[in-house]
Tab-separated table of C-alpha atoms in Angstrom:
chain	number	residue	atom	x	y	z
Z	648	MET	CA	-83.539	108.674	-37.068
Z	649	VAL	CA	-86.759	108.123	-37.647
Z	650	HIS	CA	-87.637	111.736	-36.922
Z	651	GLN	CA	-84.472	113.501	-38.888
Z	652	LEU	CA	-85.972	111.264	-42.144
Z	653	ARG	CA	-89.913	112.491	-41.557
Z	654	GLU	CA	-88.476	115.753	-41.623
Z	655	ALA	CA	-85.783	114.837	-44.521
Z	656	LEU	CA	-88.357	113.872	-46.788
Z	657	LEU	CA	-90.473	116.330	-46.233
Z	658	VAL	CA	-88.440	119.007	-47.187
Z	659	ALA	CA	-86.870	116.947	-50.016
Z	660	GLU	CA	-90.832	116.802	-51.551
Z	661	ARG	CA	-91.271	120.364	-51.069
Z	662	LEU	CA	-88.116	120.969	-52.903
Z	663	GLU	CA	-88.159	118.533	-55.539
Z	664	PHE	CA	-84.928	116.969	-54.436
Z	665	ASP	CA	-84.761	113.497	-56.024
Z	666	VAL	CA	-82.150	112.050	-53.475
Z	667	ILE	CA	-80.956	111.709	-49.802
Z	668	GLU	CA	-77.686	110.381	-48.677
Z	669	LEU	CA	-77.688	108.787	-45.196
Z	670	SER	CA	-74.097	108.365	-43.811
Z	671	ILE	CA	-72.756	105.994	-41.382
Z	672	SER	CA	-70.469	106.697	-38.169
Z	673	THR	CA	-68.386	103.694	-36.633
Z	674	MET	CA	-70.685	105.065	-33.759
Z	675	ILE	CA	-73.811	104.254	-35.781
Z	676	PHE	CA	-71.993	100.685	-36.663
Z	677	ASP	CA	-70.804	99.701	-32.795
Z	678	TYR	CA	-74.553	100.556	-31.504
Z	679	SER	CA	-76.109	98.321	-34.533
Z	680	LEU	CA	-77.022	99.014	-37.865
Z	681	GLY	CA	-80.398	96.837	-37.354
Z	682	THR	CA	-81.477	98.849	-33.820
Z	683	VAL	CA	-80.875	102.338	-35.927
Z	684	PHE	CA	-82.096	101.660	-39.887
Z	685	GLY	CA	-84.638	98.243	-39.182
Z	686	GLY	CA	-87.896	99.486	-38.198
Z	687	GLU	CA	-89.867	102.442	-39.589
Z	688	PHE	CA	-86.659	103.682	-39.944
Z	689	LEU	CA	-86.415	101.427	-43.146
Z	690	ASP	CA	-90.389	101.430	-43.197
Z	691	LEU	CA	-90.107	104.637	-44.425
Z	692	LEU	CA	-87.333	103.988	-45.736
Z	693	GLN	CA	-88.965	101.639	-48.562
Z	694	ARG	CA	-91.999	103.504	-48.804
Z	695	ALA	CA	-90.141	107.160	-49.516
Z	696	LYS	CA	-90.386	108.155	-53.107
Z	697	PRO	CA	-86.368	109.763	-53.092
Z	698	ARG	CA	-83.755	107.838	-53.760
Z	699	PHE	CA	-80.814	106.887	-51.174
Z	700	HIS	CA	-77.400	107.167	-50.862
Z	701	VAL	CA	-75.155	105.826	-48.065
Z	702	ASN	CA	-71.391	108.188	-47.023
Z	703	ILE	CA	-70.165	105.069	-45.035
Z	704	PHE	CA	-67.365	106.152	-42.346
Z	705	PRO	CA	-67.073	109.573	-43.220
Z	706	SER	CA	-62.669	110.020	-42.597
Z	707	ASP	CA	-61.889	111.566	-39.289
Z	708	PRO	CA	-57.971	111.514	-39.523
Z	709	ARG	CA	-57.840	112.397	-35.682
Z	710	ASP	CA	-59.367	109.160	-34.953
Z	711	GLY	CA	-55.973	107.198	-36.011
Z	712	GLU	CA	-58.060	104.902	-38.171
Z	713	LEU	CA	-56.546	103.679	-41.554
Z	714	GLY	CA	-59.412	101.653	-42.755
Z	715	MET	CA	-58.919	100.136	-46.049
Z	716	SER	CA	-55.611	101.647	-46.926
Z	717	ASP	CA	-53.704	100.463	-43.982
Z	718	PRO	CA	-50.805	99.153	-45.389
Z	719	SER	CA	-51.013	95.884	-42.883
Z	720	PRO	CA	-53.201	93.166	-43.965
Z	721	TYR	CA	-54.885	92.048	-41.190
Z	722	PRO	CA	-56.397	96.043	-39.922
Z	723	ARG	CA	-57.337	96.680	-43.609
Z	724	SER	CA	-59.268	92.960	-43.873
Z	725	LEU	CA	-61.148	94.701	-40.154
Z	726	ALA	CA	-61.928	97.702	-41.987
Z	727	LEU	CA	-62.868	95.901	-45.572
Z	728	ARG	CA	-65.350	93.484	-43.250
Z	729	ARG	CA	-67.275	96.209	-41.312
Z	730	LEU	CA	-67.966	98.084	-44.874
Z	731	ILE	CA	-68.919	94.499	-46.046
Z	732	ARG	CA	-71.418	94.438	-42.933
Z	733	VAL	CA	-72.858	97.861	-43.632
Z	734	ILE	CA	-72.942	96.756	-47.898
Z	735	GLU	CA	-74.916	93.070	-47.126
Z	736	PHE	CA	-76.969	95.153	-44.366
Z	737	PHE	CA	-78.402	97.100	-47.016
Z	738	GLU	CA	-78.450	95.659	-50.316
Z	739	ALA	CA	-80.672	92.851	-47.885
Z	740	GLN	CA	-83.422	95.753	-46.751
Z	741	HIS	CA	-83.303	98.275	-49.347
Z	742	PRO	CA	-80.168	98.580	-51.914
Z	743	MET	CA	-78.621	102.163	-51.617
Z	744	GLY	CA	-78.541	103.956	-55.448
Z	745	LEU	CA	-74.704	105.015	-54.155
Z	746	TYR	CA	-72.261	103.682	-51.575
Z	747	VAL	CA	-69.559	106.503	-50.622
Z	748	ILE	CA	-66.203	105.176	-49.617
Z	749	HIS	CA	-63.214	106.773	-47.887
Z	750	ALA	CA	-59.359	105.351	-47.775
Z	751	GLY	CA	-58.864	106.728	-43.972
Z	752	ALA	CA	-56.372	108.612	-42.233
Z	753	ALA	CA	-52.626	108.850	-43.622
Z	754	ARG	CA	-49.800	107.739	-41.564
Z	755	TYR	CA	-47.101	107.126	-44.727
Z	756	ALA	CA	-46.416	108.216	-48.610
Z	757	GLY	CA	-49.086	108.031	-50.385
Z	758	ALA	CA	-48.071	105.686	-53.391
Z	759	THR	CA	-47.732	102.872	-49.853
Z	760	HIS	CA	-51.821	103.974	-49.080
Z	761	LEU	CA	-52.632	103.494	-52.369
Z	762	ALA	CA	-51.279	100.348	-53.156
Z	763	SER	CA	-53.292	99.162	-50.005
Z	764	LEU	CA	-56.204	101.192	-50.994
Z	765	ARG	CA	-56.466	98.927	-54.097
Z	766	HIS	CA	-55.817	96.317	-53.412
Z	767	ALA	CA	-59.278	96.136	-50.849
Z	768	LEU	CA	-61.004	98.140	-53.910
Z	769	THR	CA	-60.292	94.884	-56.182
Z	770	ALA	CA	-60.949	92.644	-53.375
Z	771	LEU	CA	-64.943	95.329	-53.183
Z	772	ASP	CA	-64.865	94.304	-56.942
Z	773	THR	CA	-64.715	91.207	-56.869
Z	774	LEU	CA	-67.699	89.882	-53.788
Z	775	TYR	CA	-69.659	93.025	-56.079
Z	776	PRO	CA	-69.311	93.060	-58.866
Z	777	GLY	CA	-71.394	96.380	-60.661
Z	778	LEU	CA	-72.327	97.520	-56.987
Z	779	PRO	CA	-72.587	101.541	-57.021
Z	780	LEU	CA	-69.512	102.647	-55.163
Z	781	ALA	CA	-67.810	105.716	-55.457
Z	782	ILE	CA	-64.832	107.242	-53.213
Z	783	ILE	CA	-64.230	110.515	-51.958
Z	784	ASN	CA	-61.912	112.970	-51.882
Z	785	ASP	CA	-61.435	114.027	-47.990
Z	786	TRP	CA	-59.952	116.037	-45.019
Z	787	GLN	CA	-56.615	117.195	-44.555
Z	788	GLY	CA	-54.629	114.017	-42.736
Z	789	THR	CA	-56.427	111.782	-44.831
Z	790	VAL	CA	-55.423	109.661	-47.633
Z	791	LEU	CA	-56.673	111.206	-50.257
Z	792	ALA	CA	-56.542	115.198	-49.583
Z	793	ARG	CA	-53.988	116.027	-51.523
Z	794	PRO	CA	-54.979	116.402	-55.488
Z	795	GLN	CA	-52.465	114.253	-57.245
Z	796	VAL	CA	-53.050	111.453	-54.938
Z	797	PHE	CA	-56.920	111.509	-55.967
Z	798	LEU	CA	-55.485	112.388	-59.158
Z	799	GLU	CA	-53.037	109.118	-59.289
Z	800	LEU	CA	-55.458	106.937	-57.738
Z	801	LEU	CA	-58.384	107.747	-60.624
Z	802	ASP	CA	-55.259	107.038	-63.491
Z	803	ALA	CA	-54.401	103.602	-61.827
Z	804	THR	CA	-58.310	102.612	-61.270
Z	805	PRO	CA	-60.192	103.326	-64.720
Z	806	ASN	CA	-63.452	101.876	-63.289
Z	807	LEU	CA	-63.768	103.907	-60.250
Z	808	ARG	CA	-66.103	105.840	-59.633
Z	809	PHE	CA	-65.464	109.608	-57.795
Z	810	VAL	CA	-67.617	111.368	-55.478
Z	811	LEU	CA	-66.040	115.625	-55.192
Z	812	ASN	CA	-66.503	117.796	-51.878
Z	813	THR	CA	-65.877	121.461	-53.677
Z	814	GLY	CA	-65.378	122.496	-49.690
Z	815	LEU	CA	-62.756	120.296	-49.112
Z	816	ALA	CA	-60.771	120.229	-52.748
Z	817	TRP	CA	-60.790	124.188	-52.118
Z	818	ARG	CA	-59.184	123.818	-48.636
Z	819	SER	CA	-56.635	121.258	-50.703
Z	820	VAL	CA	-54.844	124.408	-52.750
Z	821	ASP	CA	-55.292	126.546	-49.757
Z	822	TYR	CA	-57.529	128.498	-51.982
Z	823	ASP	CA	-55.748	129.208	-54.421
Z	824	ARG	CA	-57.502	130.009	-57.556
Z	825	ASP	CA	-55.201	128.918	-60.414
Z	826	SER	CA	-54.437	125.299	-58.992
Z	827	TYR	CA	-58.527	125.126	-58.223
Z	828	ALA	CA	-58.848	125.615	-61.912
Z	829	TRP	CA	-55.713	122.962	-62.532
Z	830	TYR	CA	-57.588	120.696	-59.945
Z	831	LEU	CA	-60.521	120.552	-61.866
Z	832	ARG	CA	-59.447	120.235	-65.242
Z	833	SER	CA	-57.615	117.900	-64.321
Z	834	LEU	CA	-60.121	116.402	-62.867
Z	835	LYS	CA	-62.621	116.901	-66.395
Z	836	ARG	CA	-60.985	113.713	-67.698
Z	837	PHE	CA	-62.708	111.644	-65.039
Z	838	ASP	CA	-66.030	113.427	-66.097
Z	839	ASP	CA	-68.267	110.226	-66.785
Z	840	ARG	CA	-66.832	108.550	-63.554
Z	841	LEU	CA	-68.407	111.445	-61.116
Z	842	ALA	CA	-71.246	110.323	-58.919
Z	843	GLU	CA	-71.684	113.184	-56.755
Z	844	ILE	CA	-70.619	116.839	-56.801
Z	845	HIS	CA	-70.847	117.339	-52.790
Z	846	TRP	CA	-71.376	120.645	-52.383
Z	847	SER	CA	-69.600	123.261	-49.510
Z	848	SER	CA	-67.942	126.807	-50.380
Z	849	GLY	CA	-64.701	126.068	-48.196
Z	850	ALA	CA	-64.237	130.181	-47.431
Z	851	PRO	CA	-61.178	130.688	-45.526
Z	852	GLY	CA	-62.763	130.875	-41.690
Z	853	ALA	CA	-65.354	129.688	-42.094
Z	854	GLY	CA	-64.247	125.756	-42.487
Z	855	PRO	CA	-65.485	123.624	-45.458
Z	856	ASN	CA	-69.460	124.370	-44.724
Z	857	ARG	CA	-68.989	128.367	-45.755
Z	858	PRO	CA	-72.920	128.634	-48.144
Z	859	LEU	CA	-72.710	128.805	-51.032
Z	860	HIS	CA	-74.889	131.617	-51.170
Z	861	VAL	CA	-71.890	133.727	-49.411
Z	862	VAL	CA	-70.569	136.332	-50.969
Z	863	SER	CA	-66.640	136.086	-50.460
Z	864	ASP	CA	-63.095	137.032	-52.184
Z	865	ASN	CA	-62.266	133.639	-51.299
Z	866	GLY	CA	-64.950	131.529	-51.733
Z	867	LEU	CA	-65.439	129.176	-54.396
Z	868	ASP	CA	-66.327	129.680	-57.508
Z	869	VAL	CA	-69.734	128.141	-57.812
Z	870	VAL	CA	-70.093	129.601	-61.956
Z	871	ARG	CA	-66.646	128.062	-62.912
Z	872	THR	CA	-66.717	124.695	-60.729
Z	873	LEU	CA	-70.174	124.270	-62.239
Z	874	GLY	CA	-68.470	124.962	-66.479
Z	875	MET	CA	-66.142	122.372	-66.086
Z	876	LEU	CA	-67.612	119.386	-63.767
Z	877	GLY	CA	-71.188	119.730	-63.605
Z	878	ARG	CA	-72.867	119.809	-66.966
Z	879	ASN	CA	-73.460	115.652	-66.500
Z	880	PRO	CA	-76.682	115.313	-65.746
Z	881	ALA	CA	-76.570	111.879	-64.657
Z	882	VAL	CA	-74.491	113.923	-61.350
Z	883	VAL	CA	-75.984	113.744	-58.763
Z	884	HIS	CA	-75.829	117.621	-56.478
Z	885	LEU	CA	-75.784	117.385	-52.731
Z	886	PHE	CA	-75.891	120.676	-50.274
Z	887	GLU	CA	-73.433	120.072	-46.750
Z	888	THR	CA	-74.163	123.222	-45.851
Z	889	VAL	CA	-77.665	123.488	-44.265
Z	890	GLY	CA	-79.129	120.788	-43.454
Z	891	LEU	CA	-82.669	120.163	-43.106
Z	892	HIS	CA	-83.132	124.598	-42.969
Z	893	GLN	CA	-85.910	124.638	-45.873
Z	894	HIS	CA	-85.517	128.484	-46.177
Z	895	ALA	CA	-81.124	127.836	-46.691
Z	896	LEU	CA	-81.775	124.409	-48.574
Z	897	ALA	CA	-84.263	126.132	-50.871
Z	898	ARG	CA	-81.307	129.382	-51.068
Z	899	GLU	CA	-78.383	127.148	-51.781
Z	900	ARG	CA	-79.881	125.595	-54.500
Z	901	ARG	CA	-81.385	128.846	-56.201
Z	902	CYS	CA	-77.343	129.539	-56.637
Z	903	LEU	CA	-76.855	126.867	-58.190
Z	904	TYR	CA	-79.433	126.714	-60.650
Z	905	ASP	CA	-78.385	130.534	-60.807
Z	906	ALA	CA	-74.624	129.550	-61.749
Z	907	ARG	CA	-75.804	126.826	-64.286
Z	908	LEU	CA	-77.728	129.961	-66.150
Z	909	VAL	CA	-75.406	132.292	-65.877
Z	910	TYR	CA	-72.015	129.949	-67.647
């Protein structure tokens, strides 16, 4: 992890990136936050110029965990306590600029999960008023995968900020351009709450992480997405596609920059 962070910091400096997003899996959590993110890793965080965000427990519907949207109070409280441990670790050691959270896997009707999720979000807001939290649209099989459910949550929770993963949004409408445009228009009314855009293409046959620069008849419309959602200068743009490969990251950044000029 220390080696990866060193490399990420070098790439961020060369490409003039302002934000690096860490990711915490359940495996890392079980191993020990202090072991993974303490010591030399923490020293690097504290000396680094870029800001840091953290993506906490990215959803995998195959793991069977319902997380903080679990309709049963006890499992939901366990998921919340785990999330709180992560938040308190970083708030004590090196506060993050943003904590990206996930609703978890879907097992019941959307309304059932949303009611439970709102209870959990209220608890977090009570414990940490003003904490920079944002919830993300997610993989198929999770609570917030479907556009209608994600929009319903944002409608019902006026102060909730959100993160948009473009590839997963594109996939959630079965790669239909008109439906994707509708989704973006629907999200536009919440643009003052958009915290991040996770850029990935989601072209069919290549998964949600197809590079932005790959031309595809069915690929993500980067220009349209930027035109409808990416204008706010406060929004952070992150690339999920190419890891720490400097040349590929530079290519993706150029694609995004060119789209801004074209639109």
